[in-house]
PDB file of C-alpha atoms in Angstrom:
ATOM      1  CA  MET Q   1      -5.480  20.207  16.775  1.00  0.00           C
ATOM      2  CA  ASP Q   2      -5.343  16.295  16.955  1.00  0.00           C
ATOM      3  CA  ASP Q   3      -2.244  14.914  15.508  1.00  0.00           C
ATOM      4  CA  SER Q   4      -4.051  11.493  14.837  1.00  0.00           C
ATOM      5  CA  PRO Q   5      -5.575  10.591  11.441  1.00  0.00           C
ATOM      6  CA  VAL Q   6      -9.265  11.163  10.954  1.00  0.00           C
ATOM      7  CA  LEU Q   7      -9.366   8.320   8.615  1.00  0.00           C
ATOM      8  CA  ARG Q   8      -6.518   5.814   7.757  1.00  0.00           C
ATOM      9  CA  LEU Q   9      -6.616   3.027   5.276  1.00  0.00           C
ATOM     10  CA  ARG Q  10      -3.977   0.283   4.964  1.00  0.00           C
ATOM     11  CA  GLY Q  11      -4.101  -2.246   2.039  1.00  0.00           C
ATOM     12  CA  ALA Q  12      -7.914  -1.402   1.797  1.00  0.00           C
ATOM     13  CA  ALA Q  13     -10.139  -2.697  -1.066  1.00  0.00           C
ATOM     14  CA  PHE Q  14     -13.838  -2.242  -1.806  1.00  0.00           C
ATOM     15  CA  THR Q  15     -15.515  -4.239  -4.221  1.00  0.00           C
ATOM     16  CA  HIS Q  16     -19.085  -4.296  -5.423  1.00  0.00           C
ATOM     17  CA  PRO Q  17     -21.059  -7.538  -5.684  1.00  0.00           C
ATOM     18  CA  GLY Q  18     -20.451  -7.720  -9.416  1.00  0.00           C
ATOM     19  CA  GLY Q  19     -16.658  -7.520  -8.919  1.00  0.00           C
ATOM     20  CA  THR Q  20     -15.598  -4.080  -9.828  1.00  0.00           C
ATOM     21  CA  GLY Q  21     -14.041  -1.716  -7.164  1.00  0.00           C
ATOM     22  CA  VAL Q  22     -10.680  -0.185  -5.985  1.00  0.00           C
ATOM     23  CA  SER Q  23      -7.993  -1.680  -4.506  1.00  0.00           C
ATOM     24  CA  GLY Q  24      -4.402  -1.080  -2.818  1.00  0.00           C
ATOM     25  CA  LEU Q  25      -5.505   2.012  -0.676  1.00  0.00           C
ATOM     26  CA  GLU Q  26      -3.004   3.467   1.602  1.00  0.00           C
ATOM     27  CA  LEU Q  27      -4.219   6.822   3.101  1.00  0.00           C
ATOM     28  CA  ASP Q  28      -3.871   8.704   6.087  1.00  0.00           C
ATOM     29  CA  ILE Q  29      -6.302  11.769   6.386  1.00  0.00           C
ATOM     30  CA  MET Q  30      -5.275  14.210   8.985  1.00  0.00           C
ATOM     31  CA  PRO Q  31      -7.442  16.933  10.930  1.00  0.00           C
ATOM     32  CA  GLY Q  32      -7.779  20.175   8.578  1.00  0.00           C
ATOM     33  CA  GLU Q  33      -6.541  18.402   5.831  1.00  0.00           C
ATOM     34  CA  ALA Q  34      -8.161  18.234   1.931  1.00  0.00           C
ATOM     35  CA  VAL Q  35      -7.150  15.557  -0.175  1.00  0.00           C
ATOM     36  CA  ALA Q  36      -8.203  15.318  -3.947  1.00  0.00           C
ATOM     37  CA  LEU Q  37      -9.218  11.983  -5.288  1.00  0.00           C
ATOM     38  CA  ILE Q  38      -8.567  11.792  -8.901  1.00  0.00           C
ATOM     39  CA  GLY Q  39      -9.064   9.401 -11.591  1.00  0.00           C
ATOM     40  CA  PRO Q  40     -10.685   8.532 -14.749  1.00  0.00           C
ATOM     41  CA  ASN Q  41     -14.334   7.657 -15.094  1.00  0.00           C
ATOM     42  CA  GLY Q  42     -14.761   4.192 -13.612  1.00  0.00           C
ATOM     43  CA  ALA Q  43     -11.519   4.323 -11.805  1.00  0.00           C
ATOM     44  CA  GLY Q  44     -13.182   3.586  -8.503  1.00  0.00           C
ATOM     45  CA  LYS Q  45     -13.360   7.015  -6.823  1.00  0.00           C
ATOM     46  CA  SER Q  46     -17.202   7.045  -5.934  1.00  0.00           C
ATOM     47  CA  THR Q  47     -16.629   3.221  -4.814  1.00  0.00           C
ATOM     48  CA  LEU Q  48     -14.022   4.209  -2.397  1.00  0.00           C
ATOM     49  CA  LEU Q  49     -16.243   7.057  -1.091  1.00  0.00           C
ATOM     50  CA  LYS Q  50     -19.006   4.638  -0.512  1.00  0.00           C
ATOM     51  CA  GLY Q  51     -17.053   2.137   0.818  1.00  0.00           C
ATOM     52  CA  ILE Q  52     -15.923   4.603   3.677  1.00  0.00           C
ATOM     53  CA  LEU Q  53     -19.616   5.131   4.387  1.00  0.00           C
ATOM     54  CA  GLY Q  54     -20.082   1.458   4.538  1.00  0.00           C
ATOM     55  CA  LEU Q  55     -22.083   1.224   1.338  1.00  0.00           C
ATOM     56  CA  VAL Q  56     -19.767  -0.991  -0.670  1.00  0.00           C
ATOM     57  CA  PRO Q  57     -18.276  -3.982   1.092  1.00  0.00           C
ATOM     58  CA  ARG Q  58     -14.325  -3.711   2.115  1.00  0.00           C
ATOM     59  CA  THR Q  59     -12.903  -6.949   1.012  1.00  0.00           C
ATOM     60  CA  ALA Q  60      -9.227  -6.301   2.142  1.00  0.00           C
ATOM     61  CA  GLY Q  61      -7.249  -4.303   4.452  1.00  0.00           C
ATOM     62  CA  THR Q  62      -8.212  -1.896   7.246  1.00  0.00           C
ATOM     63  CA  LEU Q  63     -10.395   1.090   7.563  1.00  0.00           C
ATOM     64  CA  GLU Q  64     -10.004   3.061  10.887  1.00  0.00           C
ATOM     65  CA  PHE Q  65     -11.678   6.147  12.016  1.00  0.00           C
ATOM     66  CA  GLY Q  66      -9.176   7.943  14.531  1.00  0.00           C
ATOM     67  CA  VAL Q  67      -7.331   5.049  15.950  1.00  0.00           C
ATOM     68  CA  ARG Q  68     -10.072   2.071  16.000  1.00  0.00           C
ATOM     69  CA  ASP Q  69     -10.490  -0.147  13.327  1.00  0.00           C
ATOM     70  CA  THR Q  70     -14.240  -0.412  12.076  1.00  0.00           C
ATOM     71  CA  GLY Q  71     -14.199  -3.971  11.751  1.00  0.00           C
ATOM     72  CA  GLY Q  72     -16.463  -5.360   8.796  1.00  0.00           C
ATOM     73  CA  ALA Q  73     -19.330  -2.998   7.936  1.00  0.00           C
ATOM     74  CA  SER Q  74     -19.652  -1.026  11.257  1.00  0.00           C
ATOM     75  CA  ASN Q  75     -17.924   2.051   9.163  1.00  0.00           C
ATOM     76  CA  ALA Q  76     -21.494   2.670   8.210  1.00  0.00           C
ATOM     77  CA  THR Q  77     -22.278   3.241  11.955  1.00  0.00           C
ATOM     78  CA  HIS Q  78     -19.944   6.402  11.705  1.00  0.00           C
ATOM     79  CA  ALA Q  79     -21.591   7.730   8.889  1.00  0.00           C
ATOM     80  CA  ALA Q  80     -24.881   7.251  10.742  1.00  0.00           C
ATOM     81  CA  THR Q  81     -23.771   9.032  13.815  1.00  0.00           C
ATOM     82  CA  GLY Q  82     -22.667  12.175  11.771  1.00  0.00           C
ATOM     83  CA  MET Q  83     -18.862  11.640  12.238  1.00  0.00           C
ATOM     84  CA  VAL Q  84     -18.631  11.404   8.246  1.00  0.00           C
ATOM     85  CA  GLY Q  85     -20.666  13.872   6.043  1.00  0.00           C
ATOM     86  CA  PHE Q  86     -21.128  12.910   2.501  1.00  0.00           C
ATOM     87  CA  LEU Q  87     -22.408  15.359  -0.635  1.00  0.00           C
ATOM     88  CA  PRO Q  88     -23.104  12.776  -3.417  1.00  0.00           C
ATOM     89  CA  GLN Q  89     -22.792  13.682  -6.998  1.00  0.00           C
ATOM     90  CA  SER Q  90     -26.490  13.858  -7.733  1.00  0.00           C
ATOM     91  CA  ALA Q  91     -29.241  15.559  -5.654  1.00  0.00           C
ATOM     92  CA  ASP Q  92     -31.625  13.131  -3.847  1.00  0.00           C
ATOM     93  CA  LEU Q  93     -34.028  16.066  -3.718  1.00  0.00           C
ATOM     94  CA  ASP Q  94     -37.035  16.808  -6.136  1.00  0.00           C
ATOM     95  CA  PRO Q  95     -36.532  20.660  -6.711  1.00  0.00           C
ATOM     96  CA  ASP Q  96     -40.479  20.823  -6.885  1.00  0.00           C
ATOM     97  CA  PHE Q  97     -41.066  19.416  -3.642  1.00  0.00           C
ATOM     98  CA  PRO Q  98     -42.538  22.008  -1.438  1.00  0.00           C
ATOM     99  CA  ILE Q  99     -39.585  22.263   1.211  1.00  0.00           C
ATOM    100  CA  SER Q 100     -37.578  25.197   2.383  1.00  0.00           C
ATOM    101  CA  VAL Q 101     -33.563  25.485   2.279  1.00  0.00           C
ATOM    102  CA  GLU Q 102     -33.700  25.443   6.116  1.00  0.00           C
ATOM    103  CA  GLN Q 103     -35.859  22.351   6.334  1.00  0.00           C
ATOM    104  CA  VAL Q 104     -33.463  20.707   3.750  1.00  0.00           C
ATOM    105  CA  VAL Q 105     -30.589  21.296   5.966  1.00  0.00           C
ATOM    106  CA  MET Q 106     -32.184  20.290   9.146  1.00  0.00           C
ATOM    107  CA  GLN Q 107     -32.381  16.819   7.706  1.00  0.00           C
ATOM    108  CA  GLY Q 108     -28.626  16.382   8.481  1.00  0.00           C
ATOM    109  CA  ARG Q 109     -29.654  16.712  12.209  1.00  0.00           C
ATOM    110  CA  TYR Q 110     -32.234  13.905  11.767  1.00  0.00           C
ATOM    111  CA  ARG Q 111     -29.902  10.990  12.540  1.00  0.00           C
ATOM    112  CA  GLY Q 112     -29.238  12.340  15.984  1.00  0.00           C
ATOM    113  CA  LEU Q 113     -32.725  13.228  16.794  1.00  0.00           C
ATOM    114  CA  GLY Q 114     -34.391   9.641  17.030  1.00  0.00           C
ATOM    115  CA  LEU Q 115     -38.005   9.160  16.514  1.00  0.00           C
ATOM    116  CA  LEU Q 116     -39.446  10.842  19.596  1.00  0.00           C
ATOM    117  CA  ARG Q 117     -37.637  14.380  19.814  1.00  0.00           C
ATOM    118  CA  TRP Q 118     -38.090  17.506  17.902  1.00  0.00           C
ATOM    119  CA  PRO Q 119     -35.417  19.840  16.764  1.00  0.00           C
ATOM    120  CA  GLY Q 120     -34.160  21.951  19.517  1.00  0.00           C
ATOM    121  CA  ARG Q 121     -32.119  25.112  20.031  1.00  0.00           C
ATOM    122  CA  ALA Q 122     -28.897  23.267  19.422  1.00  0.00           C
ATOM    123  CA  ASP Q 123     -30.236  21.821  16.008  1.00  0.00           C
ATOM    124  CA  ARG Q 124     -31.583  25.030  14.782  1.00  0.00           C
ATOM    125  CA  ALA Q 125     -28.123  26.557  15.689  1.00  0.00           C
ATOM    126  CA  ALA Q 126     -26.279  23.991  13.937  1.00  0.00           C
ATOM    127  CA  VAL Q 127     -28.459  24.608  10.850  1.00  0.00           C
ATOM    128  CA  ARG Q 128     -27.760  28.597  10.886  1.00  0.00           C
ATOM    129  CA  GLY Q 129     -24.171  27.742  11.348  1.00  0.00           C
ATOM    130  CA  ALA Q 130     -24.239  25.262   8.234  1.00  0.00           C
ATOM    131  CA  LEU Q 131     -26.066  27.783   6.093  1.00  0.00           C
ATOM    132  CA  GLU Q 132     -23.579  30.682   7.177  1.00  0.00           C
ATOM    133  CA  THR Q 133     -20.648  28.493   6.253  1.00  0.00           C
ATOM    134  CA  VAL Q 134     -22.039  27.847   2.754  1.00  0.00           C
ATOM    135  CA  GLY Q 135     -23.168  31.520   2.302  1.00  0.00           C
ATOM    136  CA  LEU Q 136     -26.802  30.641   2.080  1.00  0.00           C
ATOM    137  CA  ALA Q 137     -28.038  32.125   5.419  1.00  0.00           C
ATOM    138  CA  GLU Q 138     -30.234  35.139   3.914  1.00  0.00           C
ATOM    139  CA  LEU Q 139     -31.855  32.237   1.891  1.00  0.00           C
ATOM    140  CA  ALA Q 140     -32.908  30.030   4.770  1.00  0.00           C
ATOM    141  CA  LYS Q 141     -36.559  30.328   4.153  1.00  0.00           C
ATOM    142  CA  ARG Q 142     -36.730  30.455   0.615  1.00  0.00           C
ATOM    143  CA  PRO Q 143     -38.040  27.362  -1.064  1.00  0.00           C
ATOM    144  CA  PHE Q 144     -35.449  24.890  -2.191  1.00  0.00           C
ATOM    145  CA  GLY Q 145     -36.562  24.373  -5.655  1.00  0.00           C
ATOM    146  CA  GLU Q 146     -36.219  28.181  -6.465  1.00  0.00           C
ATOM    147  CA  LEU Q 147     -32.499  28.319  -5.821  1.00  0.00           C
ATOM    148  CA  SER Q 148     -30.109  27.895  -8.658  1.00  0.00           C
ATOM    149  CA  GLY Q 149     -28.248  24.608  -9.316  1.00  0.00           C
ATOM    150  CA  GLY Q 150     -25.258  25.899  -7.764  1.00  0.00           C
ATOM    151  CA  GLN Q 151     -27.058  27.048  -4.925  1.00  0.00           C
ATOM    152  CA  ARG Q 152     -28.913  23.809  -4.437  1.00  0.00           C
ATOM    153  CA  GLN Q 153     -25.398  22.050  -4.374  1.00  0.00           C
ATOM    154  CA  ARG Q 154     -24.391  24.356  -1.578  1.00  0.00           C
ATOM    155  CA  GLY Q 155     -27.474  23.641   0.183  1.00  0.00           C
ATOM    156  CA  LEU Q 156     -26.914  20.078   0.185  1.00  0.00           C
ATOM    157  CA  LEU Q 157     -23.302  20.640   1.310  1.00  0.00           C
ATOM    158  CA  ALA Q 158     -24.945  22.789   4.047  1.00  0.00           C
ATOM    159  CA  ARG Q 159     -27.252  19.542   5.018  1.00  0.00           C
ATOM    160  CA  ALA Q 160     -23.893  17.280   5.108  1.00  0.00           C
ATOM    161  CA  LEU Q 161     -22.188  19.748   7.546  1.00  0.00           C
ATOM    162  CA  ALA Q 162     -25.298  20.277   9.980  1.00  0.00           C
ATOM    163  CA  SER Q 163     -24.191  17.128  11.832  1.00  0.00           C
ATOM    164  CA  ASP Q 164     -20.690  18.814  12.464  1.00  0.00           C
ATOM    165  CA  PRO Q 165     -18.911  15.621  10.844  1.00  0.00           C
ATOM    166  CA  ARG Q 166     -14.864  15.343  11.477  1.00  0.00           C
ATOM    167  CA  LEU Q 167     -14.695  13.788   7.773  1.00  0.00           C
ATOM    168  CA  LEU Q 168     -16.595  15.369   4.804  1.00  0.00           C
ATOM    169  CA  LEU Q 169     -16.812  13.342   1.595  1.00  0.00           C
ATOM    170  CA  LEU Q 170     -17.260  15.251  -1.656  1.00  0.00           C
ATOM    171  CA  ASP Q 171     -17.962  13.433  -4.865  1.00  0.00           C
ATOM    172  CA  GLU Q 172     -17.416  15.349  -7.923  1.00  0.00           C
ATOM    173  CA  PRO Q 173     -18.873  18.673  -6.076  1.00  0.00           C
ATOM    174  CA  PHE Q 174     -17.711  21.330  -8.802  1.00  0.00           C
ATOM    175  CA  ASN Q 175     -19.559  19.406 -11.621  1.00  0.00           C
ATOM    176  CA  GLY Q 176     -22.064  21.701 -13.576  1.00  0.00           C
ATOM    177  CA  LEU Q 177     -21.122  24.898 -11.472  1.00  0.00           C
ATOM    178  CA  ASP Q 178     -20.766  28.444 -12.667  1.00  0.00           C
ATOM    179  CA  GLN Q 179     -17.715  30.264 -11.511  1.00  0.00           C
ATOM    180  CA  PRO Q 180     -19.345  32.256  -8.551  1.00  0.00           C
ATOM    181  CA  ASN Q 181     -20.598  28.605  -7.147  1.00  0.00           C
ATOM    182  CA  ARG Q 182     -17.136  27.134  -7.614  1.00  0.00           C
ATOM    183  CA  ASP Q 183     -15.333  29.956  -6.067  1.00  0.00           C
ATOM    184  CA  ALA Q 184     -17.885  29.705  -3.178  1.00  0.00           C
ATOM    185  CA  LEU Q 185     -17.331  26.038  -2.697  1.00  0.00           C
ATOM    186  CA  VAL Q 186     -13.714  26.404  -2.622  1.00  0.00           C
ATOM    187  CA  GLU Q 187     -13.785  28.880  -0.074  1.00  0.00           C
ATOM    188  CA  THR Q 188     -16.129  26.782   1.998  1.00  0.00           C
ATOM    189  CA  VAL Q 189     -13.439  23.947   1.912  1.00  0.00           C
ATOM    190  CA  ARG Q 190     -10.981  26.462   2.748  1.00  0.00           C
ATOM    191  CA  THR Q 191     -12.930  27.439   5.845  1.00  0.00           C
ATOM    192  CA  LEU Q 192     -13.997  23.891   6.942  1.00  0.00           C
ATOM    193  CA  LYS Q 193     -10.081  23.060   7.143  1.00  0.00           C
ATOM    194  CA  THR Q 194      -9.277  25.827   9.422  1.00  0.00           C
ATOM    195  CA  ARG Q 195     -11.779  24.191  11.621  1.00  0.00           C
ATOM    196  CA  GLY Q 196     -10.078  21.229  11.579  1.00  0.00           C
ATOM    197  CA  VAL Q 197     -12.436  19.394   9.412  1.00  0.00           C
ATOM    198  CA  ALA Q 198     -10.572  16.583   7.068  1.00  0.00           C
ATOM    199  CA  VAL Q 199     -11.920  16.788   3.516  1.00  0.00           C
ATOM    200  CA  LEU Q 200     -11.973  13.877   0.851  1.00  0.00           C
ATOM    201  CA  VAL Q 201     -12.978  15.302  -2.603  1.00  0.00           C
ATOM    202  CA  SER Q 202     -13.190  13.308  -5.707  1.00  0.00           C
ATOM    203  CA  THR Q 203     -12.755  15.695  -8.785  1.00  0.00           C
ATOM    204  CA  HIS Q 204     -11.475  15.730 -12.352  1.00  0.00           C
ATOM    205  CA  ASP Q 205     -10.529  19.162 -11.991  1.00  0.00           C
ATOM    206  CA  LEU Q 206      -6.981  19.086 -11.345  1.00  0.00           C
ATOM    207  CA  ASP Q 207      -6.372  22.887 -11.271  1.00  0.00           C
ATOM    208  CA  LEU Q 208      -8.985  23.083  -8.444  1.00  0.00           C
ATOM    209  CA  ALA Q 209      -7.145  20.335  -6.631  1.00  0.00           C
ATOM    210  CA  ARG Q 210      -4.120  22.543  -6.619  1.00  0.00           C
ATOM    211  CA  ARG Q 211      -6.332  25.523  -5.272  1.00  0.00           C
ATOM    212  CA  VAL Q 212      -7.622  24.035  -2.423  1.00  0.00           C
ATOM    213  CA  CYS Q 213      -5.967  20.393  -1.604  1.00  0.00           C
ATOM    214  CA  ASP Q 214      -2.811  19.725   0.402  1.00  0.00           C
ATOM    215  CA  SER Q 215      -2.450  16.039  -0.834  1.00  0.00           C
ATOM    216  CA  VAL Q 216      -3.557  13.992  -4.000  1.00  0.00           C
ATOM    217  CA  VAL Q 217      -4.551  10.143  -4.348  1.00  0.00           C
ATOM    218  CA  LEU Q 218      -4.402   9.050  -7.886  1.00  0.00           C
ATOM    219  CA  VAL Q 219      -6.297   5.997  -8.505  1.00  0.00           C
ATOM    220  CA  ASN Q 220      -7.388   3.752 -11.683  1.00  0.00           C
ATOM    221  CA  GLY Q 221      -8.616   0.504 -10.257  1.00  0.00           C
ATOM    222  CA  THR Q 222      -5.727   0.633  -7.669  1.00  0.00           C
ATOM    223  CA  GLN Q 223      -3.899   3.263  -5.798  1.00  0.00           C
ATOM    224  CA  LEU Q 224      -1.201   4.812  -8.343  1.00  0.00           C
ATOM    225  CA  ALA Q 225       0.274   7.478  -6.141  1.00  0.00           C
ATOM    226  CA  SER Q 226      -0.150   9.638  -3.273  1.00  0.00           C
ATOM    227  CA  GLY Q 227       1.372  12.832  -1.394  1.00  0.00           C
ATOM    228  CA  PRO Q 228       1.798  16.305  -1.556  1.00  0.00           C
ATOM    229  CA  VAL Q 229      -0.086  18.212  -4.367  1.00  0.00           C
ATOM    230  CA  ASP Q 230       3.023  19.292  -6.129  1.00  0.00           C
ATOM    231  CA  GLU Q 231       4.837  15.883  -5.961  1.00  0.00           C
ATOM    232  CA  VAL Q 232       1.938  13.931  -7.314  1.00  0.00           C
ATOM    233  CA  LEU Q 233       0.264  15.990  -9.859  1.00  0.00           C
ATOM    234  CA  THR Q 234       3.319  15.599 -12.437  1.00  0.00           C
ATOM    235  CA  LEU Q 235       2.900  14.876 -15.954  1.00  0.00           C
ATOM    236  CA  SER Q 236       4.397  11.168 -15.599  1.00  0.00           C
ATOM    237  CA  ASN Q 237       1.653  10.451 -12.964  1.00  0.00           C
ATOM    238  CA  VAL Q 238      -1.330  11.784 -14.617  1.00  0.00           C
ATOM    239  CA  GLN Q 239      -0.512  10.315 -17.900  1.00  0.00           C
ATOM    240  CA  GLU Q 240      -0.152   6.838 -16.275  1.00  0.00           C
ATOM    241  CA  CYS Q 241      -3.668   7.390 -14.371  1.00  0.00           C
ATOM    242  CA  PHE Q 242      -5.444   8.750 -17.639  1.00  0.00           C
ATOM    243  CA  GLU Q 243      -3.929   6.315 -19.989  1.00  0.00           C
ATOM    244  CA  GLY Q 244      -4.890   7.023 -23.285  1.00  0.00           C
ATOM    245  CA  VAL Q 245      -6.174  10.360 -22.768  1.00  0.00           C
ATOM    246  CA  GLU Q 246      -3.909  13.459 -23.840  1.00  0.00           C
ATOM    247  CA  VAL Q 247      -2.504  15.456 -21.103  1.00  0.00           C
ATOM    248  CA  GLU Q 248      -0.787  18.843 -21.059  1.00  0.00           C
ATOM    249  CA  ILE Q 249       1.078  20.552 -18.307  1.00  0.00           C
ATOM    250  CA  ASP Q 250       2.521  23.981 -17.798  1.00  0.00           C
ATOM    251  CA  GLU Q 251       4.221  25.206 -14.562  1.00  0.00           C
ATOM    252  CA  HIS Q 252       0.655  26.081 -13.303  1.00  0.00           C
ATOM    253  CA  THR Q 253      -1.832  23.999 -14.444  1.00  0.00           C
ATOM    254  CA  LEU Q 254      -2.531  20.228 -15.491  1.00  0.00           C
ATOM    255  CA  VAL Q 255      -5.457  19.800 -17.869  1.00  0.00           C
ATOM    256  CA  VAL Q 256      -7.236  16.499 -19.099  1.00  0.00           C
ATOM    257  CA  PRO Q 257      -9.085  17.819 -22.381  1.00  0.00           C
ATOM    258  CA  GLY Q 258     -12.272  16.411 -22.644  1.00  0.00           C
ATOM    259  CA  HIS Q 259     -12.751  14.182 -19.434  1.00  0.00           C
ATOM    260  CA  GLU Q 260     -15.847  14.938 -17.526  1.00  0.00           C
ATOM    261  CA  GLY Q 261     -16.683  13.110 -14.017  1.00  0.00           C
ATOM    262  CA  HIS Q 262     -19.272  10.873 -13.332  1.00  0.00           C
TER     263      HIS Q 262
END
């Protein structure tokens, strides 16, 4: 496995035109590593993910994919070529639109097809592989709108995987999922790690971060701490990050009562 970071941030800041954003980001994500991005609502988690995609301007520091600085806004090119896959918080598909699960996942291949080429054997194989990875291969022909909410989330994850990304960005992917779909998503992340895919997952579920992630980044407008899960998810660190919110801890689990991600 390559020993160079898939993503490197040094002193990076991403700022919306209105002035809100996140700063002070120092992060290396290695192939096969899952990193949890944790912070309260409005902390800048989604801003960071969109900044990596080139959707929010980088206003300080550097961002590198592999060993090459993206230079300005060209990180959007990496997302466009499929190096970076993204699962947003909210679905961008109307569940009533007449389209099959397989066709939804094929959308993840369109960036590489261009205007004049129809999907070929390699594209169909990539779609089948993505559906197998998320456990939906048997539902490939089913109308997307007939799936449960958790199954639709997994279908959209398969769409993100269809381009065979090196880096996968997940924005609060566990929100609203029942336990079977949460477990399926955890297993999918574990499978991707064994294949060398790097994963950056925004989540408010600290127990899930312990289950599936190797490292944690705590943010609240700026980066507060980063490192291995057991070293960063301490009571003092989480209390600092979630200032004003009651935090409980035992030897297994950290709980932030009443917090919901947005």
